[in-house]
mmCIF file of C-alpha atoms and ligand atoms in Angstrom:
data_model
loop_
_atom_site.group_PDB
_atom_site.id
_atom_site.type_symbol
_atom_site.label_atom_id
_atom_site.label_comp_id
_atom_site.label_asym_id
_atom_site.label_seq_id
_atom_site.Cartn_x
_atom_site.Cartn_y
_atom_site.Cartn_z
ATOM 1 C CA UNK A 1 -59.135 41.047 -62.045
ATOM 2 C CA UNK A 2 -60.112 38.565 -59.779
ATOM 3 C CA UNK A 3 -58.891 39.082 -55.742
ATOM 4 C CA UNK A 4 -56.426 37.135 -54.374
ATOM 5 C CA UNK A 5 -58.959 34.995 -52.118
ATOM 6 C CA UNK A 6 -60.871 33.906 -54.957
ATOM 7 C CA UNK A 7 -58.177 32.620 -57.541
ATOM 8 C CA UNK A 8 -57.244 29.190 -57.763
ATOM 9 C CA UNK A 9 -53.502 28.094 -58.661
ATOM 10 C CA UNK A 10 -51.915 24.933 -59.813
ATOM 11 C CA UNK A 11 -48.077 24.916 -59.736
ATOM 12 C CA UNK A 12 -46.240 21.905 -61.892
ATOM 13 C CA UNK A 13 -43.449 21.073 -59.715
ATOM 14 C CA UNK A 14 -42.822 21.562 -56.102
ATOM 15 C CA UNK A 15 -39.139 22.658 -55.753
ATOM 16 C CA UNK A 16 -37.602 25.064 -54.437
ATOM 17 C CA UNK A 17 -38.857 28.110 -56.628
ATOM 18 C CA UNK A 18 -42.539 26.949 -56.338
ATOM 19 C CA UNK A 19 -41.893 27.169 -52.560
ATOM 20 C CA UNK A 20 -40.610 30.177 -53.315
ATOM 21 C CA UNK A 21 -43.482 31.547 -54.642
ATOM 22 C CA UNK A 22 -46.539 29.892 -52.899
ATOM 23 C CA UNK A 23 -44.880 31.408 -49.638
ATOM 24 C CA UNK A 24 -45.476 34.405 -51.421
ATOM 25 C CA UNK A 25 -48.818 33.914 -52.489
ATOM 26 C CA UNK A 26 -49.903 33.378 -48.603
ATOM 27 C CA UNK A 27 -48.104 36.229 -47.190
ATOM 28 C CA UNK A 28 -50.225 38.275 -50.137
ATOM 29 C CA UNK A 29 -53.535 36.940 -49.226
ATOM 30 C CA UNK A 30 -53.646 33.751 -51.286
ATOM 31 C CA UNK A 31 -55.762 30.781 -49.244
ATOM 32 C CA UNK A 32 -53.740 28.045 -48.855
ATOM 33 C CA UNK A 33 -56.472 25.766 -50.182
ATOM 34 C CA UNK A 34 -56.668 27.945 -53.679
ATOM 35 C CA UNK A 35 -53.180 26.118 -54.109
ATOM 36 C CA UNK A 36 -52.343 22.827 -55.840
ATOM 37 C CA UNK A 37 -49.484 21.590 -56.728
ATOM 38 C CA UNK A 38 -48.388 18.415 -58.572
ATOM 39 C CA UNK A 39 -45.113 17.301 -57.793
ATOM 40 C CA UNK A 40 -43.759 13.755 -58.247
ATOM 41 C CA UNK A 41 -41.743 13.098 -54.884
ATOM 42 C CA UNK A 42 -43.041 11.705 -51.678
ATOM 43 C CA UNK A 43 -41.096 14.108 -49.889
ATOM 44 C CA UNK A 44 -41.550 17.277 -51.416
ATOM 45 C CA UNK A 45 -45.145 16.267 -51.282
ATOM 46 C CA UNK A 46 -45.066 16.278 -47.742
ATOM 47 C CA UNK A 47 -42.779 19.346 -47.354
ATOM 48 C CA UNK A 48 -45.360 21.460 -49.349
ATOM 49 C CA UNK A 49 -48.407 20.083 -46.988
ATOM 50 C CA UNK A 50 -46.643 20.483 -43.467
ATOM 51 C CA UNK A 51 -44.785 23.449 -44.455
ATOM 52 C CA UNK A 52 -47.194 25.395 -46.460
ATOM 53 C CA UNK A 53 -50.352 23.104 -46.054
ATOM 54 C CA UNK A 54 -50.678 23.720 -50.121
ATOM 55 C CA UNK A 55 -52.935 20.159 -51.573
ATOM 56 C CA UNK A 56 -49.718 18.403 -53.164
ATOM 57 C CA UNK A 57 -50.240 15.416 -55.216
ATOM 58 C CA UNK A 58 -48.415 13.174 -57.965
ATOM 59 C CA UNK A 59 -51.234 13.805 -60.883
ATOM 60 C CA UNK A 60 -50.550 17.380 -62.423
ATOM 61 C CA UNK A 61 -53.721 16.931 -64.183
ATOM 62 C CA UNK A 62 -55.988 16.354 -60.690
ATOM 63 C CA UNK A 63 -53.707 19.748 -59.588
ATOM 64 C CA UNK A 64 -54.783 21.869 -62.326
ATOM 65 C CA UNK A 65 -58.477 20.972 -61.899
ATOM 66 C CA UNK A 66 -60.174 24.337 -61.487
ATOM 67 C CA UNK A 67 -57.202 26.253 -62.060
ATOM 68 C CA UNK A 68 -56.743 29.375 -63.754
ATOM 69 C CA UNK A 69 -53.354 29.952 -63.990
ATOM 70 C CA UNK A 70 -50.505 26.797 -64.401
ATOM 71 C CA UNK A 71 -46.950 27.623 -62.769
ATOM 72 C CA UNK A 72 -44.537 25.114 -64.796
ATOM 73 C CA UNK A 73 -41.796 25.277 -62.147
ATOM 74 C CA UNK A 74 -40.041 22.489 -63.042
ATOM 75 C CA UNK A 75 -36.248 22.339 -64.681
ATOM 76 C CA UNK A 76 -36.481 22.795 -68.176
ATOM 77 C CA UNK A 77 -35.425 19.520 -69.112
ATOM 78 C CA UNK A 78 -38.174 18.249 -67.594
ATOM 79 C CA UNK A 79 -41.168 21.137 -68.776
ATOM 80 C CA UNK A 80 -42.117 18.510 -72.116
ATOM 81 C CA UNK A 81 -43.004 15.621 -69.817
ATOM 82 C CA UNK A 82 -45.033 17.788 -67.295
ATOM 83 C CA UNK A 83 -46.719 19.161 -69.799
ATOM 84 C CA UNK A 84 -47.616 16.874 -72.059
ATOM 85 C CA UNK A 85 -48.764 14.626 -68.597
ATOM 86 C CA UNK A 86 -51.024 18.177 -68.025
ATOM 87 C CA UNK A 87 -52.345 18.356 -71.888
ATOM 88 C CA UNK A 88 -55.634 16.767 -71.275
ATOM 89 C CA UNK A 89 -56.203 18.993 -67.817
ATOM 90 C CA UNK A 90 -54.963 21.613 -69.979
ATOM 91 C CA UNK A 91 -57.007 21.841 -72.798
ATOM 92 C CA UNK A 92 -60.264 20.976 -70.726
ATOM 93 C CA UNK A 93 -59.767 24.225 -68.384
ATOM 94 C CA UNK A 94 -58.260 26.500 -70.557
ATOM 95 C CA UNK A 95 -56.174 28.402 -68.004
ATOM 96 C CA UNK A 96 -53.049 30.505 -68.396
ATOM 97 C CA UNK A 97 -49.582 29.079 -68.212
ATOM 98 C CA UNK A 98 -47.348 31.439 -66.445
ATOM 99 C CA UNK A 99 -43.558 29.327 -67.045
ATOM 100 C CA UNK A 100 -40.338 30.026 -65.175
ATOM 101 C CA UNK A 101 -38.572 27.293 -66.504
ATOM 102 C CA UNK A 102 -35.259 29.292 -67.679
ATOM 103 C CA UNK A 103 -34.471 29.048 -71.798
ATOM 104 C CA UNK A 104 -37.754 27.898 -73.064
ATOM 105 C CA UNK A 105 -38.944 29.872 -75.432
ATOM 106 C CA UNK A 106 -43.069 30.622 -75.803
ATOM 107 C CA UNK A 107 -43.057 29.078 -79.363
ATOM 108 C CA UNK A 108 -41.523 26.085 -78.021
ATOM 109 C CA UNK A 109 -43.775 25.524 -74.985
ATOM 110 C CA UNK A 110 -46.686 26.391 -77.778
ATOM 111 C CA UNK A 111 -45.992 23.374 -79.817
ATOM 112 C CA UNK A 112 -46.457 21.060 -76.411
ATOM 113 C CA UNK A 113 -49.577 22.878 -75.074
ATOM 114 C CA UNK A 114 -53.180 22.667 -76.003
ATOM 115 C CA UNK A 115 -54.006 24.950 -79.097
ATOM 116 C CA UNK A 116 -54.658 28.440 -78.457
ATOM 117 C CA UNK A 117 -53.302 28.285 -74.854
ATOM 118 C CA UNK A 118 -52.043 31.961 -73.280
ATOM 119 C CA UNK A 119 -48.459 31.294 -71.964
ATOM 120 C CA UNK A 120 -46.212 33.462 -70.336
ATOM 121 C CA UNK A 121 -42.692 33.644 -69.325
ATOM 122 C CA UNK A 122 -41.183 34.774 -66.047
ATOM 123 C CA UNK A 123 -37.573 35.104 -64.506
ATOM 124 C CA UNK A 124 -37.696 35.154 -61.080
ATOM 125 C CA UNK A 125 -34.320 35.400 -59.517
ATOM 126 C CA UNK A 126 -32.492 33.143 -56.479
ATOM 127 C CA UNK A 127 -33.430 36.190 -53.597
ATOM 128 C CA UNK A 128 -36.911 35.394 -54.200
ATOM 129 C CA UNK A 129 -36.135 31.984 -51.625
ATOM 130 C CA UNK A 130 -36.204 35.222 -48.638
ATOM 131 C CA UNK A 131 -39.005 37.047 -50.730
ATOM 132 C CA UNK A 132 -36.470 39.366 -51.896
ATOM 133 C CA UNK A 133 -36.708 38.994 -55.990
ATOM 134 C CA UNK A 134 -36.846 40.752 -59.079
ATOM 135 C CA UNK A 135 -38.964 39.110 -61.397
ATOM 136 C CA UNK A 136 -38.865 39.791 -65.189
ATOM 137 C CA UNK A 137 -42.254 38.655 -66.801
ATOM 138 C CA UNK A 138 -43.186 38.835 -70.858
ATOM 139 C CA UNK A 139 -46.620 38.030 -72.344
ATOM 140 C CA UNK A 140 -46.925 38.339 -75.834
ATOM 141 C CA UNK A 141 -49.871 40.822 -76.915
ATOM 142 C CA UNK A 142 -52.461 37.705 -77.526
ATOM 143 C CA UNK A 143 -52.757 37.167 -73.738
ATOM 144 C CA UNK A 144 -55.350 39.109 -72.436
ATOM 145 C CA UNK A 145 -55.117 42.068 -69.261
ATOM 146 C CA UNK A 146 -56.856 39.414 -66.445
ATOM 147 C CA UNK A 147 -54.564 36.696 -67.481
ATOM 148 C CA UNK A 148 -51.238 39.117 -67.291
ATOM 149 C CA UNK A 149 -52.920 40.254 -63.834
ATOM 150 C CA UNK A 150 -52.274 36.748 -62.627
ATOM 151 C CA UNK A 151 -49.336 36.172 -63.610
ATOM 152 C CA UNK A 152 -48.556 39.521 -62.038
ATOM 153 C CA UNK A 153 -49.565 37.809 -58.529
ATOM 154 C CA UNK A 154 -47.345 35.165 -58.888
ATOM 155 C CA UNK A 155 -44.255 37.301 -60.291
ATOM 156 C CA UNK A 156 -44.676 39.745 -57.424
ATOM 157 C CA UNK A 157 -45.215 36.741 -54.574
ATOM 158 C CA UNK A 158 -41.597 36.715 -54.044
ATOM 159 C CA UNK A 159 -40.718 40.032 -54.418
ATOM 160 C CA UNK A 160 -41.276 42.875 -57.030
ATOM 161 C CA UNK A 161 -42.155 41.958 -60.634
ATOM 162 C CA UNK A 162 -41.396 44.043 -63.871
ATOM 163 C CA UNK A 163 -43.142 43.516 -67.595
ATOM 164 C CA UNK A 164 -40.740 43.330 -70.160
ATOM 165 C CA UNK A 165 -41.670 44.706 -74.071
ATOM 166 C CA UNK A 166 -40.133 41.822 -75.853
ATOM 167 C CA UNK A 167 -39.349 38.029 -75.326
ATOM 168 C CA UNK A 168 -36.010 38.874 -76.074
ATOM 169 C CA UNK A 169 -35.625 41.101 -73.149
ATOM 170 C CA UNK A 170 -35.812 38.064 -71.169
ATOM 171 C CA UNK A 171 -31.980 37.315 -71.886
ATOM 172 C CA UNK A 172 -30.861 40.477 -70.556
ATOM 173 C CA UNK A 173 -32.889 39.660 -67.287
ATOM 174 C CA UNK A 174 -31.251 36.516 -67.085
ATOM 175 C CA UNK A 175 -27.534 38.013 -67.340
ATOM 176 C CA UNK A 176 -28.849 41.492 -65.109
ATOM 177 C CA UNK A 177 -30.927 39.905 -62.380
ATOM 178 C CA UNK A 178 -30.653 36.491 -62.554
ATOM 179 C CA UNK A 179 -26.712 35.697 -62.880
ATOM 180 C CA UNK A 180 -26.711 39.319 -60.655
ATOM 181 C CA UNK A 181 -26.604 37.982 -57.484
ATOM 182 C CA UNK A 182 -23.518 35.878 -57.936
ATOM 183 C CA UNK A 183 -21.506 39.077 -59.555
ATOM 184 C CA UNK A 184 -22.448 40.979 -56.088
ATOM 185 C CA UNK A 185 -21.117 38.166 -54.318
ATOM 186 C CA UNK A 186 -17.723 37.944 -55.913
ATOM 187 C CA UNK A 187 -17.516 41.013 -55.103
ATOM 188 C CA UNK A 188 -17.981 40.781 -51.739
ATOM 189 C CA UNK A 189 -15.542 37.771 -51.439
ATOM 190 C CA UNK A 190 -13.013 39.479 -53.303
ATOM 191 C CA UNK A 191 -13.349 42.815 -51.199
ATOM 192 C CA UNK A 192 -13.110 40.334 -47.932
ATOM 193 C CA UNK A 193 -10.084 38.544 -49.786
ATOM 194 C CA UNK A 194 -8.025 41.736 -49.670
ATOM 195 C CA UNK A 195 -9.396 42.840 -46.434
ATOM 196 C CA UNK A 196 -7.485 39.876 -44.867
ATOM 197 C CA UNK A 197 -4.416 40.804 -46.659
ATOM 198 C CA UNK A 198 -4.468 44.296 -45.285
ATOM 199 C CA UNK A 199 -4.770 42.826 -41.606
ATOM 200 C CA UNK A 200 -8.232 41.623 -40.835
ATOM 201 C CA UNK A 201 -9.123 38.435 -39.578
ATOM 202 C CA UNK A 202 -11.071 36.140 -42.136
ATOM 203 C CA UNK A 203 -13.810 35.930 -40.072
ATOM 204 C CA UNK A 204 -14.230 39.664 -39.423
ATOM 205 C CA UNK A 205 -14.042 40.355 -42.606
ATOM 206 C CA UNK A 206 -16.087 37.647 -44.435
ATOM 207 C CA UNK A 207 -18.886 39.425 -41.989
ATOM 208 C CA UNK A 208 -18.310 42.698 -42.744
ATOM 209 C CA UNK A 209 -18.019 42.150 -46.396
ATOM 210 C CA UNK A 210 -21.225 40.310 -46.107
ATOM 211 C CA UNK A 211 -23.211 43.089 -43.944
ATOM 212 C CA UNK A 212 -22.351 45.829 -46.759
ATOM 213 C CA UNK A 213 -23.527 44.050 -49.226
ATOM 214 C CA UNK A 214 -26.674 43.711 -47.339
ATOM 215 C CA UNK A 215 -26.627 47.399 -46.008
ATOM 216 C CA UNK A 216 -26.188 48.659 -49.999
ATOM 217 C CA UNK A 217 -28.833 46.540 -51.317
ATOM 218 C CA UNK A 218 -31.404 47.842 -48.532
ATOM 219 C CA UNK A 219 -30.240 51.173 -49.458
ATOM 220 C CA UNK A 220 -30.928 50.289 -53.290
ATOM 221 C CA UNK A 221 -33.929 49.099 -52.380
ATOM 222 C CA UNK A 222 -35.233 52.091 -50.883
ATOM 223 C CA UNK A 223 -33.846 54.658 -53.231
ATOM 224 C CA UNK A 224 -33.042 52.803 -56.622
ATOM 225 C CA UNK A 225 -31.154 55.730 -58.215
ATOM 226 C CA UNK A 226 -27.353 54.261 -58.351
ATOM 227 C CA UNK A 227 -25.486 56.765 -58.742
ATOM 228 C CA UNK A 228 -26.725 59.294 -56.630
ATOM 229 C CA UNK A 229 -26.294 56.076 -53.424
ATOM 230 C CA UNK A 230 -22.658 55.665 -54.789
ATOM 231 C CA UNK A 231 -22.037 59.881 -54.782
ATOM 232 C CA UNK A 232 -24.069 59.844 -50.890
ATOM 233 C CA UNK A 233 -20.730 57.815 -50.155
ATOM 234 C CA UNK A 234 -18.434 59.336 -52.023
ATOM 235 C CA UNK A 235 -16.804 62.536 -50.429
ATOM 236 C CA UNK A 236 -14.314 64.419 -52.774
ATOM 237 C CA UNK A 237 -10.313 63.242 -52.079
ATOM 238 C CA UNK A 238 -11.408 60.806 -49.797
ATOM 239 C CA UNK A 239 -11.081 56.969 -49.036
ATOM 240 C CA UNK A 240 -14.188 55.748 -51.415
ATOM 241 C CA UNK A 241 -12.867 58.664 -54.302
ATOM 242 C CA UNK A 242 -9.273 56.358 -54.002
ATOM 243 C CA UNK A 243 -10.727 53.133 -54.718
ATOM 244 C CA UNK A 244 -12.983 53.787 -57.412
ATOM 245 C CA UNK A 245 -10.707 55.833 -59.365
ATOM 246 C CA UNK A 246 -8.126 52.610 -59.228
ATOM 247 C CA UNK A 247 -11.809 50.404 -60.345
ATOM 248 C CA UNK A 248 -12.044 52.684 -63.050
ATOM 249 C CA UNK A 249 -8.794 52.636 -64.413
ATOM 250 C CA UNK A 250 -8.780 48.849 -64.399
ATOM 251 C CA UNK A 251 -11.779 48.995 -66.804
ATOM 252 C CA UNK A 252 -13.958 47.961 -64.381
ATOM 253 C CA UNK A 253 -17.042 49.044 -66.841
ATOM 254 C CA UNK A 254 -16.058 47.555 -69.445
ATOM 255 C CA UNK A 255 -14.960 44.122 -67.610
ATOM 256 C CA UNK A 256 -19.008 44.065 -66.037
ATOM 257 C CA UNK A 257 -20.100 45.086 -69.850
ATOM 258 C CA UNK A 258 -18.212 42.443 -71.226
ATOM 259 C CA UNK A 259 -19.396 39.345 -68.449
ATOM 260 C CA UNK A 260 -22.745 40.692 -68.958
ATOM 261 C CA UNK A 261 -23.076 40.075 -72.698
ATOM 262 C CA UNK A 262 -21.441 36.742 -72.279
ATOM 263 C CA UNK A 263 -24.237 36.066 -69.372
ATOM 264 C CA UNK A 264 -26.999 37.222 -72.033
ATOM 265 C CA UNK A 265 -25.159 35.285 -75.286
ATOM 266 C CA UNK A 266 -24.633 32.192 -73.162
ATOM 267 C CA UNK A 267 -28.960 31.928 -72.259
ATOM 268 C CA UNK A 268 -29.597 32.652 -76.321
ATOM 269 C CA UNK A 269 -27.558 29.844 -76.740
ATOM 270 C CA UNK A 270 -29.179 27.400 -74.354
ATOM 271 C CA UNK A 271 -32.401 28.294 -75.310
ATOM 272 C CA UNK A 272 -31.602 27.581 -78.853
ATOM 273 C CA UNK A 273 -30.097 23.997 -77.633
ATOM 274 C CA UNK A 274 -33.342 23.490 -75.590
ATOM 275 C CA UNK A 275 -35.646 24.435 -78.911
ATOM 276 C CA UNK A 276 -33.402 22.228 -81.134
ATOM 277 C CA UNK A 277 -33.602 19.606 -78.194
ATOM 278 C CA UNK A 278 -37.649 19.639 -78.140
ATOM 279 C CA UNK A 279 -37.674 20.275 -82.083
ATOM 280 C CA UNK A 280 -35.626 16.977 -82.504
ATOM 281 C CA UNK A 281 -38.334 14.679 -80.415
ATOM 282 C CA UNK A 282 -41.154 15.636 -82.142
ATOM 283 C CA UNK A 283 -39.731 14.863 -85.478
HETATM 284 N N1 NAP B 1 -33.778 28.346 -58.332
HETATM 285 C C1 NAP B 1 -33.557 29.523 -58.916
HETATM 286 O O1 NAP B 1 -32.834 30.392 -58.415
HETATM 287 C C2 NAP B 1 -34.213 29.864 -60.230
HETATM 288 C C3 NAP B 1 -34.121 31.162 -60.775
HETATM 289 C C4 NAP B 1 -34.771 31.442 -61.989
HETATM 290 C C5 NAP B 1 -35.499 30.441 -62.635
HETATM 291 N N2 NAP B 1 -35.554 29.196 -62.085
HETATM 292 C C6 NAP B 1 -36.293 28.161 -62.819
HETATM 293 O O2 NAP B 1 -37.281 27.636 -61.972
HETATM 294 C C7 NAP B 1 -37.497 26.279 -62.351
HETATM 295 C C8 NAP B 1 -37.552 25.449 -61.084
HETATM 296 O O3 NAP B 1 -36.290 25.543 -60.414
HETATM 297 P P1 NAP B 1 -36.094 24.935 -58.963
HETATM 298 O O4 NAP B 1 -34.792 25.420 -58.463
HETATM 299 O O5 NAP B 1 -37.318 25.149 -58.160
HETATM 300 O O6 NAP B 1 -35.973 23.374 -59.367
HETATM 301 P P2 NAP B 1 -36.263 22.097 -58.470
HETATM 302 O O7 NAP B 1 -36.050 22.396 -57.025
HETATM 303 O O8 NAP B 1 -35.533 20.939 -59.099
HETATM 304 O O9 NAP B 1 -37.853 21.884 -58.662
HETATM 305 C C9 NAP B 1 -38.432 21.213 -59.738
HETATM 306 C C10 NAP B 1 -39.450 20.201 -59.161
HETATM 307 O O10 NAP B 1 -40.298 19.722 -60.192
HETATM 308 C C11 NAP B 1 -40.466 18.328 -60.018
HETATM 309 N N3 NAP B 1 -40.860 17.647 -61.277
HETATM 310 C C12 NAP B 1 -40.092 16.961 -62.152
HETATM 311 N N4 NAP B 1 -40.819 16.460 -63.182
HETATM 312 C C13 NAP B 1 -42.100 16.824 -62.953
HETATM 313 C C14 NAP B 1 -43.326 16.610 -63.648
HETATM 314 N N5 NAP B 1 -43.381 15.899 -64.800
HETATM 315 N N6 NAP B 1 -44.459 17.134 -63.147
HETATM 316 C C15 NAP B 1 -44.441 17.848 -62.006
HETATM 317 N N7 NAP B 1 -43.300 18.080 -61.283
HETATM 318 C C16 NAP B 1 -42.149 17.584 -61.757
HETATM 319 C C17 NAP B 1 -39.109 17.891 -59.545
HETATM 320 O O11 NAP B 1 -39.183 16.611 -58.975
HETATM 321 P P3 NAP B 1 -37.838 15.682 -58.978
HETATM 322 O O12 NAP B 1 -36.975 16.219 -57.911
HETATM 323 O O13 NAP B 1 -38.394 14.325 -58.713
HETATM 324 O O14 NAP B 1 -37.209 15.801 -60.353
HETATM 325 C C18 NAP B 1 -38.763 18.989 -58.545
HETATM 326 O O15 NAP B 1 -39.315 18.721 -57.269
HETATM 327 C C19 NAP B 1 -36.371 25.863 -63.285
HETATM 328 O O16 NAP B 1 -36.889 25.719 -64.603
HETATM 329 C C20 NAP B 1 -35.397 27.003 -63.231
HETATM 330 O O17 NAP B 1 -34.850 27.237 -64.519
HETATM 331 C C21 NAP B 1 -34.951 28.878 -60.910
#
């Protein structure tokens, strides 16, 4: 695999996930100038040179011009008309396509890439803005072990990246570690909610709330088995003991069960809107 000073990356779409990610690529010993990036706004143009002093430019095809792997970070809505403004660029160079654009499928960014072209998918999740992700990536077997090695890169620029054994998997990701942040949080705001009512002031706890939730995940981080972080907290008969047993009896497990598989039926169902969607303008 090639070293990080020597590849050259071409990101479709300069929001706030490409920032994401190109900050990461720099703090991992990516060269600024081995970055492109074609982005249609003035402003985000400029952001991306002052900021991260990436080339930024309104032509995706100049941007992928040496390239050898494509980021399509745009909003899925918008992936078709990137793409098809990249085809010529695209076929030329040949390079990978490493998407994060959530819901579209590999079959349907197929039929809107050159012939033959290696594509494949990541989920990246909102922590990677601090370079705190988890990244889910999937390559189907055709793409070859170089190509997956750069798409690594990019999946572990913001944080730590994880290959997944089937596309499907990529719907669980979504409901696990991409809707995951926001279940953590309602936690934490309903934890603070009945903090106040026992006494505290909002303030105090709103803080308080927020630092555990910071302190656990640091503790996750550095010792991912679960259970045995909830048990280092957990002393028998005591305060902790209390309030899970009253989680538990509320069905607790199955209420996360059950919001996950909605999480996970609700992105097969947008992905199946967005191949209909992409289906229905090329017929
Ligand atoms: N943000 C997250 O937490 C998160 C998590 C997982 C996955 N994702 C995925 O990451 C992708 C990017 O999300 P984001 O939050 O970074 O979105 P964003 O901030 O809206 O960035 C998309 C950028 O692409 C630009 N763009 C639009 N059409 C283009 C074209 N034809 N060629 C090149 N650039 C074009 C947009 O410009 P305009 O502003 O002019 O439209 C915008 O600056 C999405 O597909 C999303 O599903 C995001």
């Amino acid at each position: 695999m090639q070293s990080p000073d020597s590849v050259k990356i071409a990101f479709l779409g300069g929001g706030n996930m490409a920032r994401a990610l190109i900050a990461g690529l720099l703090r991992n010993a990516v060269p600024a100038h081995r970055i492109s990036v074609g982005e249609p706004e003035s402003a985000a143009r400029e952001t991306l040179e002052r900021e991260l002093r990436v080339q930024a430019g309104p032509d995706n095809g100049e941007a992928i011009r040496g390239a050898y792997l494509v980021v399509l970070a745009v909003k899925p809505q918008q992936a078709e008309e990137a793409l098809r403004a990249s085809y010529a660029a695209l076929h030329e160079r040949g390079p990978v396509l490493l998407s994060i654009a959530a819901g579209l499928r590999i079959a349907d960014l197929r039929r809107v890439c050159p012939p033959g072209m290696a594509v494949v998918r990541a989920m990246p999740n909102r922590p990677a803005l601090l370079g705190a992700g988890v990244t889910g990536l999937y390559a189907p077997p055709d793409v070859a072990a170089g190509q997956r090695g750069l798409a690594e890169l990019v999946g572990a620029a913001a944080g730590r990246a994880v290959w997944l054994r089937a596309e499907a998997e990529i719907d669980v990701v979504t409901a696990l570690s991409g809707s995951g942040p926001a279940y953590f949080f309602l936690l934490a705001e309903h934890m603070a909610r009945a903090a106040e009512a026992l006494g505290l002031a909002p303030d105090t706890a709103a803080l308080l709330a927020a630092g555990t939730l910071h302190g656990a995940g640091l503790l996750a981080n550095e010792a991912p088995d679960l259970a045995a972080q909830r048990a280092a907290v957990t002393s028998r008969g005591g305060t902790t003991e209390a309030a899970l047993q009253v989680l538990r009896e509320g069905g607790f497990e199955t209420l996360v069960a059950r919001a996950m598989q909605a999480a996970a039926a609700r992105s097969v169902e947008l992905a199946d809107m967005l191949g209909a969607a992409l289906q229905a303008r090329r017929q």
